[in-house]
Amino acid sequence: QVQVVESGGGLVQAGGSLRLSCVASGSIFSINAMGWYRQAPGKQRELVASITKGGRLNYADSVKGRFTISRDNAKNTAYLQMNSLKPEDTAVYYCNVAYNTLRDYWGQGTQVTVSS
């Protein structure tokens, strides 16, 4: 049973920082890509950042220069360093893990709240 577990969310003031972690476990297969998505109330889930096994990065325009995604392949873990947070970054942040079996899995989400 594949499990994807996020952690690191919380309440922070505007301009502050948070670091999210995502750990995947329970599969013998290799992970192709790991990504962070977010969903604010009343809005669709959107891609924040993603990273492939080879280290190719992709960021939403709204977070470029403020957020940094990284991963530890040996630990099946991805991180999202979020700096200069804004109230509009408030959302539930989800981790998505895509395996080389063409299946992907979601975590349960972690709440990030940025106060003004």
mmCIF file of C-alpha atoms in Angstrom:
data_model
loop_
_atom_site.group_PDB
_atom_site.id
_atom_site.type_symbol
_atom_site.label_atom_id
_atom_site.label_comp_id
_atom_site.label_asym_id
_atom_site.label_seq_id
_atom_site.Cartn_x
_atom_site.Cartn_y
_atom_site.Cartn_z
ATOM 1 C CA GLN A 1 0.000 0.000 0.000
ATOM 2 C CA VAL A 2 1.524 3.270 -1.140
ATOM 3 C CA GLN A 3 1.444 6.077 1.366
ATOM 4 C CA VAL A 4 2.190 9.734 0.755
ATOM 5 C CA VAL A 5 2.498 11.863 3.853
ATOM 6 C CA GLU A 6 2.949 15.628 3.929
ATOM 7 C CA SER A 7 4.075 17.683 6.900
ATOM 8 C CA GLY A 8 5.278 21.155 7.747
ATOM 9 C CA GLY A 9 2.208 23.289 7.221
ATOM 10 C CA GLY A 10 1.040 25.885 9.680
ATOM 11 C CA LEU A 11 0.222 29.511 10.346
ATOM 12 C CA VAL A 12 2.757 32.167 9.415
ATOM 13 C CA GLN A 13 2.750 35.918 8.963
ATOM 14 C CA ALA A 14 3.158 37.478 5.548
ATOM 15 C CA GLY A 15 6.822 37.592 4.600
ATOM 16 C CA GLY A 16 7.594 34.490 6.622
ATOM 17 C CA SER A 17 8.789 31.052 5.581
ATOM 18 C CA LEU A 18 7.695 27.449 5.841
ATOM 19 C CA ARG A 19 9.212 24.184 4.683
ATOM 20 C CA LEU A 20 6.945 21.359 3.603
ATOM 21 C CA SER A 21 8.037 17.730 3.429
ATOM 22 C CA CYS A 22 6.526 14.810 1.526
ATOM 23 C CA VAL A 23 7.505 11.206 2.120
ATOM 24 C CA ALA A 24 6.394 8.336 -0.117
ATOM 25 C CA SER A 25 6.520 4.726 1.016
ATOM 26 C CA GLY A 26 5.124 1.282 0.326
ATOM 27 C CA SER A 27 6.169 0.725 -3.290
ATOM 28 C CA ILE A 28 9.044 -1.207 -4.825
ATOM 29 C CA PHE A 29 8.890 0.864 -7.986
ATOM 30 C CA SER A 30 10.882 3.957 -8.875
ATOM 31 C CA ILE A 31 9.453 7.447 -8.532
ATOM 32 C CA ASN A 32 9.495 9.500 -11.721
ATOM 33 C CA ALA A 33 8.291 12.837 -10.459
ATOM 34 C CA MET A 34 7.135 14.497 -7.273
ATOM 35 C CA GLY A 35 5.032 17.602 -7.205
ATOM 36 C CA TRP A 36 3.353 20.045 -4.894
ATOM 37 C CA TYR A 37 -0.138 21.294 -5.632
ATOM 38 C CA ARG A 38 -2.409 23.605 -3.692
ATOM 39 C CA GLN A 39 -6.101 24.245 -3.419
ATOM 40 C CA ALA A 40 -7.577 27.376 -1.912
ATOM 41 C CA PRO A 41 -11.245 27.536 -0.846
ATOM 42 C CA GLY A 42 -13.502 27.841 -3.867
ATOM 43 C CA LYS A 43 -10.654 27.357 -6.318
ATOM 44 C CA GLN A 44 -9.324 24.491 -8.388
ATOM 45 C CA ARG A 45 -6.254 22.563 -7.394
ATOM 46 C CA GLU A 46 -3.194 23.992 -9.120
ATOM 47 C CA LEU A 47 0.392 22.954 -9.640
ATOM 48 C CA VAL A 48 2.874 24.818 -7.465
ATOM 49 C CA ALA A 49 6.127 23.049 -8.312
ATOM 50 C CA SER A 50 7.391 19.720 -9.550
ATOM 51 C CA ILE A 51 10.691 17.905 -9.861
ATOM 52 C CA THR A 52 11.619 14.857 -11.910
ATOM 53 C CA LYS A 53 13.970 12.081 -10.872
ATOM 54 C CA GLY A 54 16.617 13.715 -13.012
ATOM 55 C CA GLY A 55 16.120 17.063 -11.326
ATOM 56 C CA ARG A 56 14.084 18.915 -13.948
ATOM 57 C CA LEU A 57 12.123 21.680 -12.231
ATOM 58 C CA ASN A 58 8.824 23.348 -12.984
ATOM 59 C CA TYR A 59 7.238 26.220 -11.077
ATOM 60 C CA ALA A 60 4.000 28.131 -11.236
ATOM 61 C CA ASP A 61 4.647 31.728 -12.239
ATOM 62 C CA SER A 62 3.106 32.942 -8.990
ATOM 63 C CA VAL A 63 5.787 31.261 -6.861
ATOM 64 C CA LYS A 64 8.902 31.659 -8.999
ATOM 65 C CA GLY A 65 11.711 33.258 -7.028
ATOM 66 C CA ARG A 66 9.989 32.553 -3.699
ATOM 67 C CA PHE A 67 9.514 28.771 -3.544
ATOM 68 C CA THR A 68 12.115 26.065 -4.085
ATOM 69 C CA ILE A 69 11.373 22.394 -4.619
ATOM 70 C CA SER A 70 13.966 19.721 -3.953
ATOM 71 C CA ARG A 71 14.046 15.990 -3.403
ATOM 72 C CA ASP A 72 16.099 13.239 -1.844
ATOM 73 C CA ASN A 73 15.748 10.241 -4.155
ATOM 74 C CA ALA A 74 17.268 7.866 -1.634
ATOM 75 C CA LYS A 75 14.612 8.806 0.913
ATOM 76 C CA ASN A 76 11.681 9.133 -1.533
ATOM 77 C CA THR A 77 11.183 12.583 -0.070
ATOM 78 C CA ALA A 78 10.390 15.953 -1.597
ATOM 79 C CA TYR A 79 10.598 19.351 0.033
ATOM 80 C CA LEU A 80 9.052 22.708 -0.694
ATOM 81 C CA GLN A 81 10.843 25.689 0.800
ATOM 82 C CA MET A 82 8.456 28.621 0.795
ATOM 83 C CA ASN A 83 9.846 32.093 1.426
ATOM 84 C CA SER A 84 8.302 35.553 1.283
ATOM 85 C CA LEU A 85 4.884 34.058 1.837
ATOM 86 C CA LYS A 86 1.818 36.052 0.889
ATOM 87 C CA PRO A 87 -1.787 35.789 2.071
ATOM 88 C CA GLU A 88 -2.707 34.509 -1.389
ATOM 89 C CA ASP A 89 -0.480 31.475 -0.756
ATOM 90 C CA THR A 90 -3.016 30.305 1.818
ATOM 91 C CA ALA A 91 -4.284 26.879 0.752
ATOM 92 C CA VAL A 92 -4.155 23.185 1.432
ATOM 93 C CA TYR A 93 -0.927 21.891 -0.080
ATOM 94 C CA TYR A 94 -0.904 18.399 -1.535
ATOM 95 C CA CYS A 95 1.971 16.199 -2.608
ATOM 96 C CA ASN A 96 1.673 14.066 -5.731
ATOM 97 C CA VAL A 97 4.006 11.154 -6.403
ATOM 98 C CA ALA A 98 4.213 9.620 -9.874
ATOM 99 C CA TYR A 99 5.815 6.194 -10.230
ATOM 100 C CA ASN A 100 7.319 4.602 -13.328
ATOM 101 C CA THR A 101 4.259 2.334 -13.385
ATOM 102 C CA LEU A 102 2.313 5.346 -14.690
ATOM 103 C CA ARG A 103 0.326 5.443 -11.448
ATOM 104 C CA ASP A 104 0.337 8.426 -9.169
ATOM 105 C CA TYR A 105 -0.724 8.983 -5.592
ATOM 106 C CA TRP A 106 -1.808 11.928 -3.459
ATOM 107 C CA GLY A 107 -1.196 12.777 0.144
ATOM 108 C CA GLN A 108 -3.880 13.963 2.523
ATOM 109 C CA GLY A 109 -2.746 17.580 2.361
ATOM 110 C CA THR A 110 -1.315 20.063 4.830
ATOM 111 C CA GLN A 111 -2.821 23.459 5.581
ATOM 112 C CA VAL A 112 -0.761 26.593 5.021
ATOM 113 C CA THR A 113 -2.247 29.831 6.309
ATOM 114 C CA VAL A 114 -0.544 33.172 5.750
ATOM 115 C CA SER A 115 -1.871 36.079 7.782
ATOM 116 C CA SER A 116 -1.583 39.675 6.618
#
